[in-house]
Short mmCIF file of C-alpha atoms in Angstrom, two decimals:
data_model
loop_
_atom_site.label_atom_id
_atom_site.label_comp_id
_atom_site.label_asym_id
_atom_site.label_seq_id
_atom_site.Cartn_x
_atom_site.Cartn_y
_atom_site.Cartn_z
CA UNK N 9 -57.69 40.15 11.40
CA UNK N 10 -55.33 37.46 10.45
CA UNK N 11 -55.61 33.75 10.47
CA UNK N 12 -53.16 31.92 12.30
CA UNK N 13 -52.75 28.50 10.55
CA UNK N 14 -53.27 25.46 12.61
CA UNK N 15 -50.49 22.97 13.57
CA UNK N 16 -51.53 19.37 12.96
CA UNK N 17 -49.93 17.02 14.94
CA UNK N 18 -48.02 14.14 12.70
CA UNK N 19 -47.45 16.69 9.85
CA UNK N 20 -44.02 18.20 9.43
CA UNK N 21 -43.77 21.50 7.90
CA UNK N 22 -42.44 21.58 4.68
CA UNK N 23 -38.23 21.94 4.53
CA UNK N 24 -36.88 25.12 3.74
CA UNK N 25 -35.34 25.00 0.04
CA UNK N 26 -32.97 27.44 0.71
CA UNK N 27 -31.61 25.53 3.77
CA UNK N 28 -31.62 22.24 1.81
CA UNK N 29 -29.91 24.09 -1.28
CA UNK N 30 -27.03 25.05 1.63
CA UNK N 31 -26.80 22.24 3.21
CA UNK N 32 -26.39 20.55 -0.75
CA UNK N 33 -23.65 23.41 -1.60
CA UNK N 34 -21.76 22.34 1.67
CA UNK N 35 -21.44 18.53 0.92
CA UNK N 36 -20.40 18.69 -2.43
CA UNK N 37 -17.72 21.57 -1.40
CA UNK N 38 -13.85 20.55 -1.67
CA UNK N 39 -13.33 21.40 2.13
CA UNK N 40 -16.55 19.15 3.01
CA UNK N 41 -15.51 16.28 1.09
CA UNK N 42 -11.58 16.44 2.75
CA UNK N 43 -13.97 16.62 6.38
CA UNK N 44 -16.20 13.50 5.76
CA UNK N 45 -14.71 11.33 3.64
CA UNK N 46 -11.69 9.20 4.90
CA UNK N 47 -8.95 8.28 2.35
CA UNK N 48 -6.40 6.68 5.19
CA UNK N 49 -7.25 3.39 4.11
CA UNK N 50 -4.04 1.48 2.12
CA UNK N 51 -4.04 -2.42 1.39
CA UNK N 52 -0.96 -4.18 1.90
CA UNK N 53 -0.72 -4.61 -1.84
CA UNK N 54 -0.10 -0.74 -2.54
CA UNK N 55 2.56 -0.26 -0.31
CA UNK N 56 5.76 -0.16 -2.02
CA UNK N 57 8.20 -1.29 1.30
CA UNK N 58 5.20 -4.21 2.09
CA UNK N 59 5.65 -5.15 -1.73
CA UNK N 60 9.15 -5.32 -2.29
CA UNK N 61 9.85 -7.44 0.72
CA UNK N 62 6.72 -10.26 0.10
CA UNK N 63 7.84 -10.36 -4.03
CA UNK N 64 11.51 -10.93 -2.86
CA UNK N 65 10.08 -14.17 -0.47
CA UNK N 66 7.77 -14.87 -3.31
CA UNK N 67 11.01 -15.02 -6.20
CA UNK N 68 13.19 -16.72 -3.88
CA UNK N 69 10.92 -19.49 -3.20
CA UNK N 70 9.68 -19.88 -7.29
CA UNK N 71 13.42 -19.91 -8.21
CA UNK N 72 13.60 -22.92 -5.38
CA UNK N 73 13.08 -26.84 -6.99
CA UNK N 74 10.31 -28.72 -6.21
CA UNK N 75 11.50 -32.81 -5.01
CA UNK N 76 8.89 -35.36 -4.90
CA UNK N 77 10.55 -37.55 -2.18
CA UNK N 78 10.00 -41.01 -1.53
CA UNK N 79 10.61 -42.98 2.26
CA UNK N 80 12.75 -45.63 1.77
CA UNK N 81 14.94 -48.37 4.04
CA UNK N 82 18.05 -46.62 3.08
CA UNK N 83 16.24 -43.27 3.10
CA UNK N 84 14.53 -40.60 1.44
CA UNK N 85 15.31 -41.27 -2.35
CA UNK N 86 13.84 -38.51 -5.18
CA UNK N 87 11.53 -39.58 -7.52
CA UNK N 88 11.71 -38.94 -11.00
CA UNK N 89 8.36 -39.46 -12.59
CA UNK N 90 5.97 -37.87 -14.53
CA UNK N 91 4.27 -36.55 -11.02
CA UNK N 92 7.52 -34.71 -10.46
CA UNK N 93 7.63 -33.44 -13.48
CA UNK N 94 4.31 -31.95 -13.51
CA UNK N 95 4.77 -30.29 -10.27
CA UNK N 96 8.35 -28.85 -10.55
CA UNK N 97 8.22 -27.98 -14.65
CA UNK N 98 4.90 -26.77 -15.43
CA UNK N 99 2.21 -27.37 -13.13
CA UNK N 100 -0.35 -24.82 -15.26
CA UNK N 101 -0.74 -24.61 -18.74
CA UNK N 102 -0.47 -20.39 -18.79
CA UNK N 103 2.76 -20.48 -16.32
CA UNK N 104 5.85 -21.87 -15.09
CA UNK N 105 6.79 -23.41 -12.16
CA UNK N 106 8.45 -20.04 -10.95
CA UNK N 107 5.30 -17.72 -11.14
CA UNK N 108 3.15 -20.57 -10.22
CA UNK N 109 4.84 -20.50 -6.68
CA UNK N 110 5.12 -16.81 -6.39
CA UNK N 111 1.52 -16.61 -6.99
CA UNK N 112 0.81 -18.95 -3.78
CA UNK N 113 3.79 -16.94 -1.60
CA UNK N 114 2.28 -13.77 -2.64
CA UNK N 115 -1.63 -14.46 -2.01
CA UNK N 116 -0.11 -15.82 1.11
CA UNK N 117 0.56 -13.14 2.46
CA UNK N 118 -1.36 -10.22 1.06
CA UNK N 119 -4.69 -11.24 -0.66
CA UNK N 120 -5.54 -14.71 0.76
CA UNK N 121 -4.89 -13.49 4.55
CA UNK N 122 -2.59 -16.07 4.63
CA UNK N 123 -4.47 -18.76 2.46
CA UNK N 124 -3.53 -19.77 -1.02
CA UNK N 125 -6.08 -22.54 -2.35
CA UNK N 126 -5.23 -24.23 -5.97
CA UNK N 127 -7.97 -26.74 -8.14
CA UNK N 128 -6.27 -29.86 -8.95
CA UNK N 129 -7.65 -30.97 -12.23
CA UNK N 130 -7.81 -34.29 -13.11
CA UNK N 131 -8.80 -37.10 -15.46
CA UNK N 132 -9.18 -40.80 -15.24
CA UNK N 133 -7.63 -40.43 -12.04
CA UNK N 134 -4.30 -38.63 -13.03
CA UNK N 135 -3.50 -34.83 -12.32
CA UNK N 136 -3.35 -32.77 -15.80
CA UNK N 137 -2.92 -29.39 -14.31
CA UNK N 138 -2.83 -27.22 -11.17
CA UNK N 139 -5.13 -24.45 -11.40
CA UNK N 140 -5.07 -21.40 -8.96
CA UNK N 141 -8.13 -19.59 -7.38
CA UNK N 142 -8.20 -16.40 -6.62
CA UNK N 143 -9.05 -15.24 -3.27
CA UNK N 144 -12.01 -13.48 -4.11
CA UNK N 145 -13.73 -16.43 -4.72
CA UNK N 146 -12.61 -18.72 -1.58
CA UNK N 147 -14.03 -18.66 1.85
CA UNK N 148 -13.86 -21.18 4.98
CA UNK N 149 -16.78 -22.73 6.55
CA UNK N 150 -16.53 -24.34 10.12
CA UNK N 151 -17.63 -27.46 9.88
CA UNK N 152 -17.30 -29.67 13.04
CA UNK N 153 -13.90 -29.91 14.12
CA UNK N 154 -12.86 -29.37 10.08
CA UNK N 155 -13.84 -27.13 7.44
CA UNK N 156 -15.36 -26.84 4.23
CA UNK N 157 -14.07 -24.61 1.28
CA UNK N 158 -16.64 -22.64 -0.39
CA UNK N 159 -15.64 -21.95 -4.12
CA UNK N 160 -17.72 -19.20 -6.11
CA UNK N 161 -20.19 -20.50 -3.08
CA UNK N 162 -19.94 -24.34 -3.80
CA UNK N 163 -18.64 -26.40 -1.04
CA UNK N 164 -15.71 -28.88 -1.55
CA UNK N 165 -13.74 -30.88 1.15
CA UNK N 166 -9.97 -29.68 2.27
CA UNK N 167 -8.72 -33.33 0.46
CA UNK N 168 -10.79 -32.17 -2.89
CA UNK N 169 -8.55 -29.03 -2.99
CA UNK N 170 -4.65 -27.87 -2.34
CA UNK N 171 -4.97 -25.48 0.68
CA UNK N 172 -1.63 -23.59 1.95
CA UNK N 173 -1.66 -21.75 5.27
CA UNK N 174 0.83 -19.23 7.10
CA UNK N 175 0.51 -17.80 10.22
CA UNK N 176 -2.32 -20.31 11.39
CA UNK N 177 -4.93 -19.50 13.16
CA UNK N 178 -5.45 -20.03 17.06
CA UNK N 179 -9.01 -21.23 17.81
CA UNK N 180 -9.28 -22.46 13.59
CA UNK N 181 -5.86 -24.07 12.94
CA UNK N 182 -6.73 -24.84 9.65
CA UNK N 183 -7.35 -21.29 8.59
CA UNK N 184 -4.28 -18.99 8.38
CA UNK N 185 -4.37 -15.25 9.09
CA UNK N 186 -1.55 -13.71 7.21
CA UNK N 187 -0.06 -10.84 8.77
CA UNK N 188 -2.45 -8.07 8.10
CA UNK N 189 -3.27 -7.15 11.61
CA UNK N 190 0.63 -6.86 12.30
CA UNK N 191 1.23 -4.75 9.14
CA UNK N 192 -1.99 -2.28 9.22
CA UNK N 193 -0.03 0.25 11.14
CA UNK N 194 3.05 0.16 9.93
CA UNK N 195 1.85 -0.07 6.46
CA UNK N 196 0.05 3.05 7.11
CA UNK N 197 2.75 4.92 8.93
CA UNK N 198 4.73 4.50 5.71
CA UNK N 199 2.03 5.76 3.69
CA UNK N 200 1.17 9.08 5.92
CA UNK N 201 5.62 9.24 5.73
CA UNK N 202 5.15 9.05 1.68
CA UNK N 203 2.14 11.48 2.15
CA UNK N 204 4.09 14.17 3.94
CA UNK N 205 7.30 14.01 2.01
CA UNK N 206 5.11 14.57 -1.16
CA UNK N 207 3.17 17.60 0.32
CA UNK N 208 6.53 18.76 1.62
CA UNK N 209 8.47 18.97 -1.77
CA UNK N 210 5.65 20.13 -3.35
CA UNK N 211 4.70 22.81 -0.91
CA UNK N 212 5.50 26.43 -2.23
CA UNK N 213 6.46 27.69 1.02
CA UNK N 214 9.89 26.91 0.73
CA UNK N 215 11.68 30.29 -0.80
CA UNK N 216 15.36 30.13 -0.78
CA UNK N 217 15.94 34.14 -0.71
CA UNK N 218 13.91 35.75 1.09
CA UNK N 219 14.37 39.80 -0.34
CA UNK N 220 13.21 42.64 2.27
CA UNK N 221 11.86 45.27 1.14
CA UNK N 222 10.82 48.55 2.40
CA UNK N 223 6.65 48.02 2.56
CA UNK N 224 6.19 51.89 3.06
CA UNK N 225 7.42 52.67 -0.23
CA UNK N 226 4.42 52.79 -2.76
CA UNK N 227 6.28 51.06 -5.67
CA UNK N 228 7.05 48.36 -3.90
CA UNK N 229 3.61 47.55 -1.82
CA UNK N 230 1.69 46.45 -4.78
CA UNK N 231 1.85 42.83 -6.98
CA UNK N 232 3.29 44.29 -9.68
CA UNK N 233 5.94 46.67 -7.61
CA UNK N 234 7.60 43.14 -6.54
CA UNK N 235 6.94 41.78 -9.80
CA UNK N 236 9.28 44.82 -10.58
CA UNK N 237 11.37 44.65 -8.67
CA UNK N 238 12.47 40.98 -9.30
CA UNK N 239 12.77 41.77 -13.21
CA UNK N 240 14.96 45.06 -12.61
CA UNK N 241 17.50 44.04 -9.72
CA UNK N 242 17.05 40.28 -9.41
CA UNK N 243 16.51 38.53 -12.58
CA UNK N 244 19.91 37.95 -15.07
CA UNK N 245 20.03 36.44 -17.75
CA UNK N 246 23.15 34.84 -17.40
CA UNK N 247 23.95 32.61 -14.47
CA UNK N 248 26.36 34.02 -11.31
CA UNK N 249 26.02 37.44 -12.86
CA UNK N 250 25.93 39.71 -10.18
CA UNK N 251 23.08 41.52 -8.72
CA UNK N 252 22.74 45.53 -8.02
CA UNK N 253 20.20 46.35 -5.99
CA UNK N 254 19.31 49.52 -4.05
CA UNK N 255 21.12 49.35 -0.15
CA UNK N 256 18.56 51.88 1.25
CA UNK N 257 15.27 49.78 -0.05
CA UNK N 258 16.55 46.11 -0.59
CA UNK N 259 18.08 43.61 1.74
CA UNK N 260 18.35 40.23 0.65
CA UNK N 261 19.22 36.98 3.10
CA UNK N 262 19.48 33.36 2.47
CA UNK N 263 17.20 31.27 4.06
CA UNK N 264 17.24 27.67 4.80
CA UNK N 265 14.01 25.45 5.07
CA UNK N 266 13.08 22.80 6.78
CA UNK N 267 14.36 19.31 5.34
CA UNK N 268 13.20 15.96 5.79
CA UNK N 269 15.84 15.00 8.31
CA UNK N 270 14.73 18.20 10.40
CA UNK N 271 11.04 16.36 10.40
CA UNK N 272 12.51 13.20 11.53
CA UNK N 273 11.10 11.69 8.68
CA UNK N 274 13.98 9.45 7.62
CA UNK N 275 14.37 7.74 11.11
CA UNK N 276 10.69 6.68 11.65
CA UNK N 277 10.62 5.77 8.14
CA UNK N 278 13.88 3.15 8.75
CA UNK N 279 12.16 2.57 11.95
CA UNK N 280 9.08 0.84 9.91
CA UNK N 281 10.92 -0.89 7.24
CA UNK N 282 12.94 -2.54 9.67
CA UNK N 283 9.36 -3.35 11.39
CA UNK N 284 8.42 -4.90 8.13
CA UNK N 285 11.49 -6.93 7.32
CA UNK N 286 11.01 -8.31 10.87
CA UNK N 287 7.88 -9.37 10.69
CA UNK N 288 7.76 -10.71 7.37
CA UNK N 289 11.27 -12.70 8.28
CA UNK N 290 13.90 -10.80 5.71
CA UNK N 291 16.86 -8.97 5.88
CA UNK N 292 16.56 -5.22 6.45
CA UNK N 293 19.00 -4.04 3.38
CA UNK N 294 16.10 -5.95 1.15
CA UNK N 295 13.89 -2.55 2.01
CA UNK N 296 16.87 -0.44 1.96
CA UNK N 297 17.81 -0.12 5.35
CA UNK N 298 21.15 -0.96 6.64
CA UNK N 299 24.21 -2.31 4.91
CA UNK N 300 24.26 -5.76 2.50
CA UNK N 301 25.23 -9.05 4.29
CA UNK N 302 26.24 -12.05 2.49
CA UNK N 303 25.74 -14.66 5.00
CA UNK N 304 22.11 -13.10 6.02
CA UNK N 305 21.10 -13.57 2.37
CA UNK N 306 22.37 -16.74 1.93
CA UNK N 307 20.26 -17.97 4.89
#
């Protein structure tokens, strides 16, 4: 007579280790891993369209010179002073004036979410050098109707620090907000475009002959019957030789496969980079898309 074991109540049984050994084999398999894990994800920063058209604002606007401008009676008259010079020749010790600015236009509008913040440093009162943050270590904190800057976590006051917005913000005006939101799916359209063009040319299923074959015919049903085949009839060694093959067994016909233009690939992709140019406020032709115009550039 057997004993039938008693169920307590509270007490799970103990897991299968086959089941757990399958259910281990099945996450760490290729197909599994292409199921759960999601790789759609591209920052602004790594797309090459979204790149080429915020580095051509960012080198337009270094190459650009910086006036310190004073009110006057009879006008605004430039000052030339050791302030100017600071700020238009080399405002940081490790750069120029030209990358100096194209680092602010660039963490603008990628990084920084449309902030830039730079450390004034000074001594005795008088600025020695201008000293960019990264955006990493900034973040905004409400404060009242104003705001604080937190640096690596310490707060400072917006007057303590050089803070430069785009694309403000509507219910924090003193925060900007960059144009991520706007880009996100264009940015990613472009990448799924880049994605399919690459699995496209690199997809084996494109033959340009396509050789029939009678299948019935035992030399040719096998690997190694094609294989040949191909060396006997098909393969020269000299190119436009011509080719003798057997009328009864082989009939060969071109074939022609599917390009990019038959995808529509090319339109949607000149679709987005004009998207991009638009939003970010440049000329199409700067992504490649339409012809060169001198008085566009210009302005």
């Amino acid at each position: 007579m057997s004993r039938k074991k008693k169920h307590r109540p509270g007490v799970r049984d103990k897991p299968d280790r086959r089941s757990a050994e399958q259910t281990a084999a099945w996450l760490c398999a290729p197909d599994a891993y292409d199921t759960l894990v999601c790789r759609g994800y591209t920052s602004l920063s790594q797309n090459p369209e979204i790149c080429a058209a915020v580095d051509t604002i960012a080198r337009l606007i270094g190459s650009m010179t910086i006036h310190l401008m004073e009110n006057t009676d009879e006008g605004d008259v430039r000052i030339r002073d050791e302030l100017a010079r600071k700020v238009d020749i080399h405002p940081n010790s490790t750069m120029g004036r030209s990358n100096f600015i194209h680092w602010i236009v660039k963490t603008m509008l990628l990084s920084g979410d449309g902030n830039a913040v730079v450390w004034p440093r000074t001594k005795n009162g008088l600025l020695q050098e201008l000293l960019p943050v990264p955006a990493v270590r900034v973040a905004f904190q409400p404060d009242g109707w104003g705001y604080r800057v937190l640096v690596d976590g310490a707060p400072h006051q917006p007057d303590e620090l050089l803070h430069f917005v785009i694309n403000p913000d509507e219910n924090e005006p003193w925060r900007g907000t960059g144009y991520r939101v706007a880009l996100k799916d264009v940015a990613h359209n472009l990448k799924q475009a880049a994605e399919t063009e690459k699995g496209f040319m690199e997809s084996k299923w494109k033959p340009s002959l396509i050789v029939k074959v009678d299948g019935f015919t035992q030399e040719f049903a096998s690997v190694s019957g094609r294989k040949r085949l191909l060396s006997e009839y098909i393969s020269t060694d000299t190119a436009g030789e011509p080719w003798i093959v057997p009328a009864q067994q082989v009939d060969i016909k071109e074939v022609r496969p599917l390009s990019l233009k038959d995808l529509a690939i090319d339109s949607m992709v000149q679709l987005d980079k004009r998207t991009v140019a638009a939003i970010l406020g440049i000329p199409a032709f700067v992504l490649g898309v339409g012809e060169f115009r001198r008085d566009e550039w210009n302005n």
